[in-house]
Amino acid sequence: MKGESYPDPVRVVAVGVAVKDLVESEGSTANARSMAGSYSIELCGGTHLGNTKDAVGFALLEENGIAKGVRRIVAATRDKAAEAVAKAMVAKELLASIEASEP
């Protein structure tokens, strides 16, 4: 992405298919593209977990479009996720009380 730098080699994360399977898809670009169209395959600029179970909790903090067909998410895990969820609950309760007080 513009203004960002990735290590060399860049880490690729896939959900639904192993990156290895995409790379080894019989050397066929068409086959790899066909497989890729059904899954989420991303350049990874920031996961810091060896295993998803280490995340403990997960809170989506931000999601936006950064280019046509390209979405970016920012999320928190562990204590920061718990803090984000707690803040969201406070905001939800505040909104509910405001709505309840309206005529």
mmCIF file of C-alpha atoms in Angstrom:
data_model
loop_
_atom_site.group_PDB
_atom_site.id
_atom_site.type_symbol
_atom_site.label_atom_id
_atom_site.label_comp_id
_atom_site.label_asym_id
_atom_site.label_seq_id
_atom_site.Cartn_x
_atom_site.Cartn_y
_atom_site.Cartn_z
ATOM 1 C CA MET A 1 0.000 0.000 0.000
ATOM 2 C CA LYS A 2 1.138 3.558 -0.651
ATOM 3 C CA GLY A 3 3.426 4.884 2.056
ATOM 4 C CA GLU A 4 3.845 1.528 3.738
ATOM 5 C CA SER A 5 6.782 -0.796 3.716
ATOM 6 C CA TYR A 6 6.781 -4.538 4.086
ATOM 7 C CA PRO A 7 9.657 -6.844 4.941
ATOM 8 C CA ASP A 8 11.342 -8.840 2.198
ATOM 9 C CA PRO A 9 9.961 -11.399 1.781
ATOM 10 C CA VAL A 10 6.505 -10.129 2.641
ATOM 11 C CA ARG A 11 4.304 -12.341 4.796
ATOM 12 C CA VAL A 12 1.098 -13.523 3.150
ATOM 13 C CA VAL A 13 -1.885 -14.659 5.195
ATOM 14 C CA ALA A 14 -4.747 -16.677 3.709
ATOM 15 C CA VAL A 15 -8.094 -17.724 5.153
ATOM 16 C CA GLY A 16 -9.728 -20.764 3.608
ATOM 17 C CA VAL A 17 -6.748 -22.066 1.655
ATOM 18 C CA ALA A 18 -3.090 -22.607 2.466
ATOM 19 C CA VAL A 19 -0.732 -20.088 0.840
ATOM 20 C CA LYS A 20 1.490 -23.053 -0.013
ATOM 21 C CA ASP A 21 -1.363 -24.559 -2.049
ATOM 22 C CA LEU A 22 -1.755 -21.329 -4.002
ATOM 23 C CA VAL A 23 1.961 -21.129 -4.677
ATOM 24 C CA GLU A 24 2.105 -24.763 -5.758
ATOM 25 C CA SER A 25 -1.097 -24.681 -7.823
ATOM 26 C CA GLU A 26 0.536 -26.613 -10.629
ATOM 27 C CA GLY A 27 2.388 -23.502 -11.778
ATOM 28 C CA SER A 28 -0.807 -22.303 -13.380
ATOM 29 C CA THR A 29 -1.523 -18.606 -12.921
ATOM 30 C CA ALA A 30 -5.126 -19.171 -14.028
ATOM 31 C CA ASN A 31 -5.564 -21.959 -11.474
ATOM 32 C CA ALA A 32 -4.052 -19.808 -8.707
ATOM 33 C CA ARG A 33 -6.332 -16.898 -9.648
ATOM 34 C CA SER A 34 -9.333 -19.230 -9.656
ATOM 35 C CA MET A 35 -8.446 -20.534 -6.194
ATOM 36 C CA ALA A 36 -7.676 -17.034 -4.887
ATOM 37 C CA GLY A 37 -11.069 -15.710 -5.965
ATOM 38 C CA SER A 38 -12.807 -17.885 -3.387
ATOM 39 C CA TYR A 39 -10.661 -17.011 -0.382
ATOM 40 C CA SER A 40 -9.146 -14.113 1.517
ATOM 41 C CA ILE A 41 -5.451 -13.746 0.716
ATOM 42 C CA GLU A 42 -3.701 -10.726 2.182
ATOM 43 C CA LEU A 43 -0.332 -9.083 2.543
ATOM 44 C CA CYS A 44 0.298 -9.068 6.245
ATOM 45 C CA GLY A 45 1.519 -5.873 7.776
ATOM 46 C CA GLY A 46 1.010 -6.594 11.403
ATOM 47 C CA THR A 47 -0.056 -9.885 12.920
ATOM 48 C CA HIS A 48 2.076 -10.659 15.906
ATOM 49 C CA LEU A 49 0.692 -14.014 17.016
ATOM 50 C CA GLY A 50 2.097 -17.463 16.549
ATOM 51 C CA ASN A 51 -1.378 -18.969 16.769
ATOM 52 C CA THR A 52 -4.858 -17.412 16.767
ATOM 53 C CA LYS A 53 -5.588 -18.971 20.162
ATOM 54 C CA ASP A 54 -3.022 -16.520 21.581
ATOM 55 C CA ALA A 55 -5.355 -13.638 20.679
ATOM 56 C CA VAL A 56 -7.698 -14.614 23.559
ATOM 57 C CA GLY A 57 -10.198 -11.942 22.450
ATOM 58 C CA PHE A 58 -10.641 -9.913 19.285
ATOM 59 C CA ALA A 59 -12.185 -6.490 18.707
ATOM 60 C CA LEU A 60 -12.511 -4.864 15.313
ATOM 61 C CA LEU A 61 -11.550 -1.209 15.771
ATOM 62 C CA GLU A 62 -11.592 0.132 12.237
ATOM 63 C CA GLU A 63 -12.487 -1.000 8.736
ATOM 64 C CA ASN A 64 -12.204 1.048 5.585
ATOM 65 C CA GLY A 65 -11.662 0.879 1.863
ATOM 66 C CA ILE A 66 -8.200 1.903 0.782
ATOM 67 C CA ALA A 67 -8.533 1.049 -2.915
ATOM 68 C CA LYS A 68 -11.084 -0.525 -5.227
ATOM 69 C CA GLY A 69 -11.708 -4.023 -3.888
ATOM 70 C CA VAL A 70 -9.186 -3.560 -1.064
ATOM 71 C CA ARG A 71 -10.303 -3.313 2.558
ATOM 72 C CA ARG A 72 -8.157 -2.639 5.596
ATOM 73 C CA ILE A 73 -8.978 -3.612 9.154
ATOM 74 C CA VAL A 74 -7.402 -2.552 12.411
ATOM 75 C CA ALA A 75 -8.101 -4.811 15.359
ATOM 76 C CA ALA A 76 -7.024 -5.402 18.927
ATOM 77 C CA THR A 77 -6.505 -8.590 20.896
ATOM 78 C CA ARG A 78 -6.150 -9.609 24.546
ATOM 79 C CA ASP A 79 -6.348 -6.706 27.043
ATOM 80 C CA LYS A 80 -6.777 -4.026 24.368
ATOM 81 C CA ALA A 81 -9.704 -5.987 22.897
ATOM 82 C CA ALA A 82 -11.334 -6.231 26.330
ATOM 83 C CA GLU A 83 -10.875 -2.468 26.814
ATOM 84 C CA ALA A 84 -12.425 -1.743 23.414
ATOM 85 C CA VAL A 85 -15.424 -3.997 24.120
ATOM 86 C CA ALA A 86 -15.935 -2.364 27.544
ATOM 87 C CA LYS A 87 -15.875 1.123 25.961
ATOM 88 C CA ALA A 88 -18.343 -0.014 23.296
ATOM 89 C CA MET A 89 -20.716 -1.329 25.977
ATOM 90 C CA VAL A 90 -20.569 2.007 27.834
ATOM 91 C CA ALA A 91 -21.348 3.844 24.582
ATOM 92 C CA LYS A 92 -24.207 1.442 23.822
ATOM 93 C CA GLU A 93 -25.718 1.968 27.275
ATOM 94 C CA LEU A 94 -25.375 5.752 26.942
ATOM 95 C CA LEU A 95 -27.146 5.708 23.579
ATOM 96 C CA ALA A 96 -29.896 3.496 24.981
ATOM 97 C CA SER A 97 -30.468 5.901 27.881
ATOM 98 C CA ILE A 98 -30.597 8.873 25.483
ATOM 99 C CA GLU A 99 -33.108 7.077 23.259
ATOM 100 C CA ALA A 100 -35.205 6.092 26.286
ATOM 101 C CA SER A 101 -35.385 9.710 27.491
ATOM 102 C CA GLU A 102 -36.580 11.080 24.142
ATOM 103 C CA PRO A 103 -40.333 11.720 23.869
#
